[in-house]
Short mmCIF file of C-alpha atoms in Angstrom, two decimals:
data_model
loop_
_atom_site.label_atom_id
_atom_site.label_comp_id
_atom_site.label_asym_id
_atom_site.label_seq_id
_atom_site.Cartn_x
_atom_site.Cartn_y
_atom_site.Cartn_z
CA MET Z 2 113.03 89.39 128.87
CA MET Z 3 109.46 88.59 129.87
CA SER Z 4 108.60 84.90 130.08
CA TYR Z 5 105.49 83.18 128.75
CA ALA Z 6 104.00 83.31 132.25
CA ASP Z 7 104.80 87.04 132.55
CA LEU Z 8 103.12 87.84 129.23
CA GLU Z 9 100.15 85.63 130.03
CA ARG Z 10 99.66 87.40 133.35
CA GLU Z 11 99.85 90.88 131.82
CA ILE Z 12 97.43 90.00 129.01
CA ASP Z 13 94.98 88.49 131.50
CA ARG Z 14 95.19 91.54 133.77
CA GLY Z 15 94.78 94.00 130.92
CA THR Z 16 95.89 96.91 133.08
CA ARG Z 17 99.37 97.66 131.68
CA PRO Z 18 99.29 97.37 127.88
CA GLU Z 19 102.34 99.63 127.69
CA LEU Z 20 104.44 96.81 129.18
CA LEU Z 21 103.40 94.48 126.37
CA ARG Z 22 104.06 97.15 123.74
CA ASP Z 23 107.49 98.01 125.13
CA TRP Z 24 108.48 94.35 125.39
CA VAL Z 25 107.46 93.70 121.78
CA LEU Z 26 109.35 96.80 120.62
CA ASP Z 27 112.48 95.55 122.40
CA VAL Z 28 112.11 92.14 120.74
CA LEU Z 29 111.58 93.71 117.31
CA ASP Z 30 114.68 95.88 117.81
CA ASP Z 31 116.71 92.77 118.66
CA ILE Z 32 115.43 91.08 115.49
CA ALA Z 33 116.08 94.14 113.33
CA GLU Z 34 119.65 94.42 114.67
CA ARG Z 35 120.11 90.63 114.31
CA ARG Z 36 120.76 90.12 117.99
CA ARG Z 37 117.97 87.55 118.04
CA PRO Z 38 118.56 84.82 115.43
CA LEU Z 39 115.18 84.00 113.97
CA LEU Z 40 113.60 84.08 110.52
CA ALA Z 41 110.12 85.35 109.68
CA VAL Z 42 107.64 82.96 108.08
CA ARG Z 43 104.91 83.96 105.65
CA HIS Z 44 101.91 81.93 106.75
CA PRO Z 45 99.57 80.43 104.11
CA LEU Z 46 96.69 82.35 105.76
CA GLY Z 47 98.15 85.73 104.83
CA PHE Z 48 100.07 86.95 107.88
CA THR Z 49 103.75 86.98 108.79
CA CYS Z 50 104.90 85.13 111.91
CA LEU Z 51 107.98 86.03 113.92
CA PRO Z 52 108.58 82.95 116.11
CA VAL Z 53 110.05 84.63 119.18
CA SER Z 54 110.25 81.72 121.62
CA ARG Z 55 109.36 78.06 122.00
CA THR Z 56 109.76 76.26 125.33
CA GLY Z 57 108.14 72.84 125.62
CA PRO Z 58 104.42 73.25 124.91
CA ASP Z 59 104.55 77.07 125.08
CA GLY Z 60 105.21 79.37 122.15
CA ILE Z 61 105.41 83.17 121.75
CA CYS Z 62 105.02 84.81 118.34
CA VAL Z 63 104.47 88.23 116.84
CA HIS Z 64 101.90 88.10 114.04
CA ALA Z 65 101.61 90.87 111.45
CA TRP Z 66 99.05 91.30 108.68
CA PRO Z 67 100.28 93.74 106.00
CA ALA Z 68 98.08 96.52 104.61
CA GLU Z 69 98.20 94.87 101.20
CA PRO Z 70 98.58 91.15 101.86
CA PRO Z 71 99.12 88.76 98.99
CA ALA Z 72 95.98 87.08 97.75
CA VAL Z 73 95.34 84.20 100.13
CA GLN Z 74 94.71 81.00 98.22
CA PRO Z 75 94.99 78.18 100.75
CA THR Z 76 94.80 74.68 99.35
CA THR Z 77 91.97 73.90 101.77
CA SER Z 78 90.13 76.94 103.23
CA THR Z 79 90.73 79.67 105.80
CA MET Z 80 88.54 77.79 108.34
CA HIS Z 81 90.84 75.99 110.76
CA SER Z 82 91.39 74.97 114.37
CA HIS Z 83 94.53 74.92 116.48
CA SER Z 84 95.94 72.13 118.60
CA TRP Z 85 96.83 74.79 121.15
CA ASP Z 86 95.05 77.40 123.23
CA LEU Z 87 95.67 80.88 121.85
CA LEU Z 88 95.89 84.07 123.90
CA SER Z 89 96.50 87.16 121.80
CA HIS Z 90 96.88 90.90 122.41
CA VAL Z 91 96.28 93.37 119.57
CA LEU Z 92 99.07 95.96 119.31
CA HIS Z 93 97.93 97.72 116.13
CA GLY Z 94 94.89 97.67 113.88
CA ARG Z 95 91.88 95.37 114.22
CA VAL Z 96 91.47 91.59 114.00
CA ARG Z 97 88.15 89.97 113.19
CA ASN Z 98 87.59 86.40 114.34
CA GLU Z 99 84.70 84.43 112.90
CA LEU Z 100 83.91 81.48 115.15
CA ILE Z 101 82.66 78.49 113.16
CA GLU Z 102 80.22 75.81 114.28
CA VAL Z 103 81.09 72.49 112.66
CA THR Z 104 78.50 69.70 112.46
CA GLU Z 105 79.07 66.11 111.42
CA ALA Z 106 77.25 65.49 108.10
CA PRO Z 107 78.36 62.27 106.43
CA ALA Z 108 75.23 62.14 104.22
CA ASP Z 109 75.30 65.71 102.89
CA PRO Z 110 78.69 67.29 103.66
CA ALA Z 111 80.02 70.67 102.58
CA TRP Z 112 83.57 70.10 103.79
CA ARG Z 113 86.12 67.43 104.56
CA VAL Z 114 88.32 67.78 107.64
CA TYR Z 115 92.08 67.72 107.00
CA GLU Z 116 94.71 67.13 109.64
CA VAL Z 117 97.69 69.48 109.44
CA HIS Z 118 101.02 67.92 110.36
CA SER Z 119 103.84 70.49 110.35
CA ARG Z 120 107.43 69.38 109.91
CA GLY Z 121 109.82 72.28 109.56
CA ASP Z 122 108.61 74.46 106.69
CA VAL Z 123 106.34 71.75 105.25
CA ASP Z 124 102.68 71.24 106.18
CA GLU Z 125 101.24 67.84 105.35
CA MET Z 126 97.49 68.21 104.74
CA ALA Z 127 96.07 64.76 105.48
CA ALA Z 128 92.51 64.15 104.29
CA THR Z 129 90.41 62.38 106.92
CA ASP Z 130 87.12 60.49 106.68
CA ARG Z 131 85.35 63.19 108.68
CA LEU Z 132 82.69 65.02 106.62
CA VAL Z 133 80.99 68.13 108.01
CA THR Z 134 79.02 71.32 107.45
CA ALA Z 135 80.15 74.70 108.79
CA ALA Z 136 78.23 77.82 109.82
CA THR Z 137 79.21 81.11 111.43
CA ALA Z 138 78.33 81.11 115.12
CA THR Z 139 79.85 84.41 116.27
CA VAL Z 140 81.89 87.28 114.85
CA GLU Z 141 84.24 89.13 117.22
CA THR Z 142 86.28 92.24 116.40
CA HIS Z 143 89.26 93.23 118.53
CA SER Z 144 91.07 96.57 118.27
CA ALA Z 145 94.47 97.74 119.47
CA GLY Z 146 94.70 97.42 123.24
CA ASN Z 147 92.23 94.52 123.37
CA SER Z 148 92.98 90.85 123.93
CA TYR Z 149 91.21 87.66 122.95
CA ALA Z 150 91.44 83.91 123.45
CA LEU Z 151 90.69 81.03 121.10
CA ARG Z 152 90.37 77.58 122.60
CA ALA Z 153 92.18 74.59 121.16
CA GLY Z 154 89.95 72.67 118.76
CA GLY Z 155 87.65 75.60 117.99
CA PHE Z 156 87.19 76.28 114.27
CA HIS Z 157 87.53 79.90 113.20
CA THR Z 158 88.87 82.36 110.67
CA SER Z 159 90.99 85.42 111.50
CA GLU Z 160 91.07 88.41 109.16
CA VAL Z 161 91.85 92.13 109.13
CA ASP Z 162 90.12 95.09 107.50
CA PRO Z 163 91.05 95.54 103.81
CA GLY Z 164 93.95 97.93 103.43
CA GLN Z 165 94.54 98.10 107.18
CA PRO Z 166 97.57 96.39 108.78
CA ALA Z 167 97.39 94.69 112.17
CA VAL Z 168 99.91 93.34 114.68
CA THR Z 169 99.41 90.98 117.62
CA VAL Z 170 101.56 89.23 120.18
CA ALA Z 171 100.30 85.66 120.39
CA LEU Z 172 100.83 83.03 123.08
CA GLY Z 173 100.14 79.39 122.29
CA ARG Z 174 100.05 76.44 124.68
CA ALA Z 175 99.83 73.00 123.06
CA THR Z 176 97.08 70.63 124.16
CA PRO Z 177 98.17 66.97 124.25
CA GLY Z 178 96.24 64.69 121.94
CA LEU Z 179 94.93 67.39 119.59
CA CYS Z 180 95.91 68.05 115.98
CA ASP Z 181 95.73 71.21 113.87
CA LEU Z 182 92.74 70.92 111.51
CA SER Z 183 91.50 72.66 108.37
CA LEU Z 184 88.29 72.42 106.35
CA GLY Z 185 88.73 71.66 102.67
CA ALA Z 186 87.08 70.21 99.60
CA VAL Z 187 85.01 67.07 100.11
CA ASN Z 188 86.68 65.45 97.10
CA GLY Z 189 90.16 66.70 97.95
CA ARG Z 190 93.20 64.54 98.58
CA SER Z 191 96.11 64.58 100.96
CA HIS Z 192 98.91 66.92 99.86
CA ARG Z 193 101.80 69.01 101.09
CA ILE Z 194 102.44 72.74 101.11
CA ARG Z 195 105.60 74.65 101.92
CA ARG Z 196 105.69 77.78 104.07
CA ASP Z 197 107.76 80.70 102.79
CA ARG Z 198 110.60 81.40 105.22
CA CYS Z 199 112.28 84.80 104.81
CA ASP Z 200 116.03 85.35 104.90
CA SER Z 201 117.75 87.38 107.62
CA THR Z 202 117.76 90.62 105.61
CA GLU Z 203 114.06 90.46 104.86
CA THR Z 204 113.29 89.46 108.45
CA ALA Z 205 115.18 92.50 109.77
CA ARG Z 206 113.32 94.78 107.36
CA MET Z 207 109.97 93.33 108.41
CA ALA Z 208 110.84 93.76 112.09
CA ARG Z 209 111.50 97.48 111.51
CA GLN Z 210 108.21 97.89 109.62
CA ILE Z 211 106.24 96.07 112.31
CA ALA Z 212 107.92 98.15 115.04
CA ARG Z 213 106.72 101.36 113.39
CA LEU Z 214 103.14 100.07 113.49
CA VAL Z 215 103.42 98.95 117.13
CA ALA Z 216 104.84 102.33 118.16
CA ARG Z 217 101.79 104.02 116.62
CA GLY Z 218 99.45 101.78 118.63
#
């Protein structure tokens, strides 16, 4: 079992992607055979998360975007920022990150900033007084075998090519004092949404499907 530090080191080095692939395949086999007791979560942004490990501020997940994802209709928008630094390695397909520049604009805003407070399977979307505009600063595309990092607090969107699945192994390290954020309607209100947690049978099936993609590279 590779630790967070082991995975971080291998992703940073970028010289032995086969180690990352083989480790993920072993994890997926454990999930499929129910030797690792976890349940997949369908994220509101259209991907499935397998929460492999969480130790203190560090988390390890496998993220999978299906070839035909359900229509994403977030209650705010797909533009968001994490309270944690993300380091991700693409195992299959391509991931496109659009980095967003957010500017304070209380007089003529396009968006309101919402704080996202997660408690179990429920996300509380808390409307703040912060009013902003948003514009694309950079678009980055990362293919299988490539890695990328997203800093805590940086607004972005992450998408895949239509009809093309993608899989990543993602490391997250929480940053004290930061909150997950999302951009939503200026006239919106605070609300709650529930994430869809799969049962053990569906999780095992997903793990097998994801493993087939990872094995293809």
